[in-house]
Structures are given as C-alpha cells and as structure tokens.
Amino acid sequence: MQLDASTVGVFIIAALIIIALVILFTMVPVMLWISALSSGVRISIFTLIGMRLRRVVPRRVIDPLIKATKAGLDLHTNQLESHYLAGGNVDRVVNALIAAHRANIALTFERAAAIDLAGRNVLEAVQMSVNPKVIETPYIAGVAINGIEVKVKARITVRANIDRLVGGAGEETVVARVGEGVVSTIGASHTHKDVLKNPDTISKTVLEKGLDAGTAFEILSIDIADVDVGKNIGAFLQTEQAEADKNIAQAKAEERRAMAVANEQEMRARVEEMRAKVVEAESEVPMAMAAALKSGKLGVMDYMNYNNIKADTEMRHSFGKDNNDDTSSGDEYK
C-alpha cells in the first residue's frame, strides 16, 4: 500500500508537533507555571525558561515562593533565586520565615539568608527562640578550700539569639564558660559541705557573670542536676608531698653516709701512712745504735741495759694481753 504525498506530509507535521511539545514541556515547566498561577503567584513563563538557562531548578524556587505567598510573606523570585545560586537552602529559609512570622519574631529574608549561608540551621534557631533548648553538661569537677573534690552536673536552658547567630559562639563555648564558673565557685567555698548544702549558690554566681556575652544564645537559667563528692585531693597532695619529702631526706641521708664512708676510708689511709712512717723510723733505730756504738757514744753496758729494758717491756705487754684475754673469756662465760 503506497501513501500519497499529502498523507506523508501529515505524519511529518504531527511528528514535528510532538517533538515541539516534548521540547516545550522539557524546557518550560508548564504544570509548575499553572500551579503557581492557581496559588496566586504571578510569574511569567519566560522567567521559568530563564531559570532553566541559569541552571536553576524552578521547583526549588517556585514551591517555597508558593508557601511564602500563602503564608502572607512578600518575597520575590529574584531573592530566592539568588539565594539558591549562592548555595543556600531556599526551602529551609522560607520555613524559618514562616515560623518567625507566626511567632511574631522580627526576621528579615536577608538576615535568614545570611544565617543559612553561615552554616547554621535558621529554622532550628527560630524554633529554639520559641521553645528554649536544654543543654546538659558532663560532670564538672572542682576542689573546695578544704581539699575535697566536688562533681557537679548542670542543665543550661538557652534561647537562640537571632541577632547574634552570625558570628556568635556555639554551644561548646557556653558549656565551657559554665564549667569555668562552676569550678571557680566551688573553689571559693570553704568546705564541700557548703556546696552540698546550698547548690543554688553555684547557679546564682554563674548567672551573674553574664556568660552568654558574644554567643548565639541567651542563657535563661542554670539548674544543678546532681552533686557528688569525689576524692580528698588535699590529703592526696599532702601524701604526695610527704612521699617527696621522704625521698629527699633519704637522698640527703645517703649522701651523708657516702661522705662518712669516704671520710673513714681517708682516715684509714692516713693511719696506714702513719704506720709506714713509724716502721720507717723504727728501721733507723738499729742503724743509729750501730753508729753510736761505732763512734763510742754508746757503750756495751748501755746497749745491754737497753735490751733488758726492751725485753722487760715486751714481757709486761704479754702479761697485760693475757690478763685482758682472761677477762674477756670470763665475761663470755658469765
């Protein structure tokens, strides 16, 4: 069956129309445009085509714009599109603006966009402004003046300060400042019993210091959740000091003992030196006597008398030694 030229032309025209419709619905989100018009958002179809050309997903901008319009906010496509191109979360910013509008919180689009681009969750911040958040600290240890350690756990109730979200410190800074205040308050207490008796003095003292300055939060209250008594740090330090003093005293005593031993060895060396001199002097006596006998200054009788005296002296020494030995033997027997 052969088709005439008119039939082929009709098929070609139909194919071209289908291709044109596919391209139209691909480049132009017609259904999104119709949805925006039905929601009261006046936007031209050429604006949607321009978003496609600028590599902007139209639904990421138009859907939040529809929500904002229904909520009574006055926003424009240029604002949302510029925030999208800057890498922000348009839907979260619009939700935060709607929540702030419902809660009568003054929040402009520029401020919300800046908070979102700074990396903070602007919607969570708005929710925290309406419903304060409770931050629970870990156990914070402090030592009273009497040396007893006290461990405290606190709960910090904070509310987000939208004006200080950009550039303000986060939760870690608040917890660190509260910990510093708790430690200083415990350290100023005379005894740990004062802290156990009045734990509210910690929260009062910490709140008076204005710890939320420069942070993205406003501290509403600080409540002491738990107080525990820890170690006796004072006694432990005294024990360590006593052990150190003992080691020092032992080292000094060992030094004195070593010096005494060295002195004793030195004295023994001197005694041996003296004995050597005595022996040397005694060795010169026979030589002197021989010279005296030779020169006639010493006679034979004198020499004999000298030997008798020497023998008598040695005998007396031997008798004295025997008596001493008998006495010591008798003492041992007794």
Short mmCIF file of N, CA, C and O in Angstrom, two decimals, residues 159 284 304:
data_model
loop_
_atom_site.label_atom_id
_atom_site.label_comp_id
_atom_site.label_asym_id
_atom_site.label_seq_id
_atom_site.Cartn_x
_atom_site.Cartn_y
_atom_site.Cartn_z
N ARG A 159 18.11 30.11 74.95
CA ARG A 159 17.23 30.52 73.86
C ARG A 159 18.10 31.16 72.79
O ARG A 159 19.01 31.94 73.10
N GLU A 284 115.33 2.90 111.42
CA GLU A 284 116.53 3.74 111.57
C GLU A 284 117.19 3.59 112.95
O GLU A 284 118.34 4.02 113.15
N MET A 304 123.37 -3.33 126.58
CA MET A 304 122.77 -4.45 127.29
C MET A 304 121.60 -3.98 128.16
O MET A 304 120.55 -4.63 128.23
#
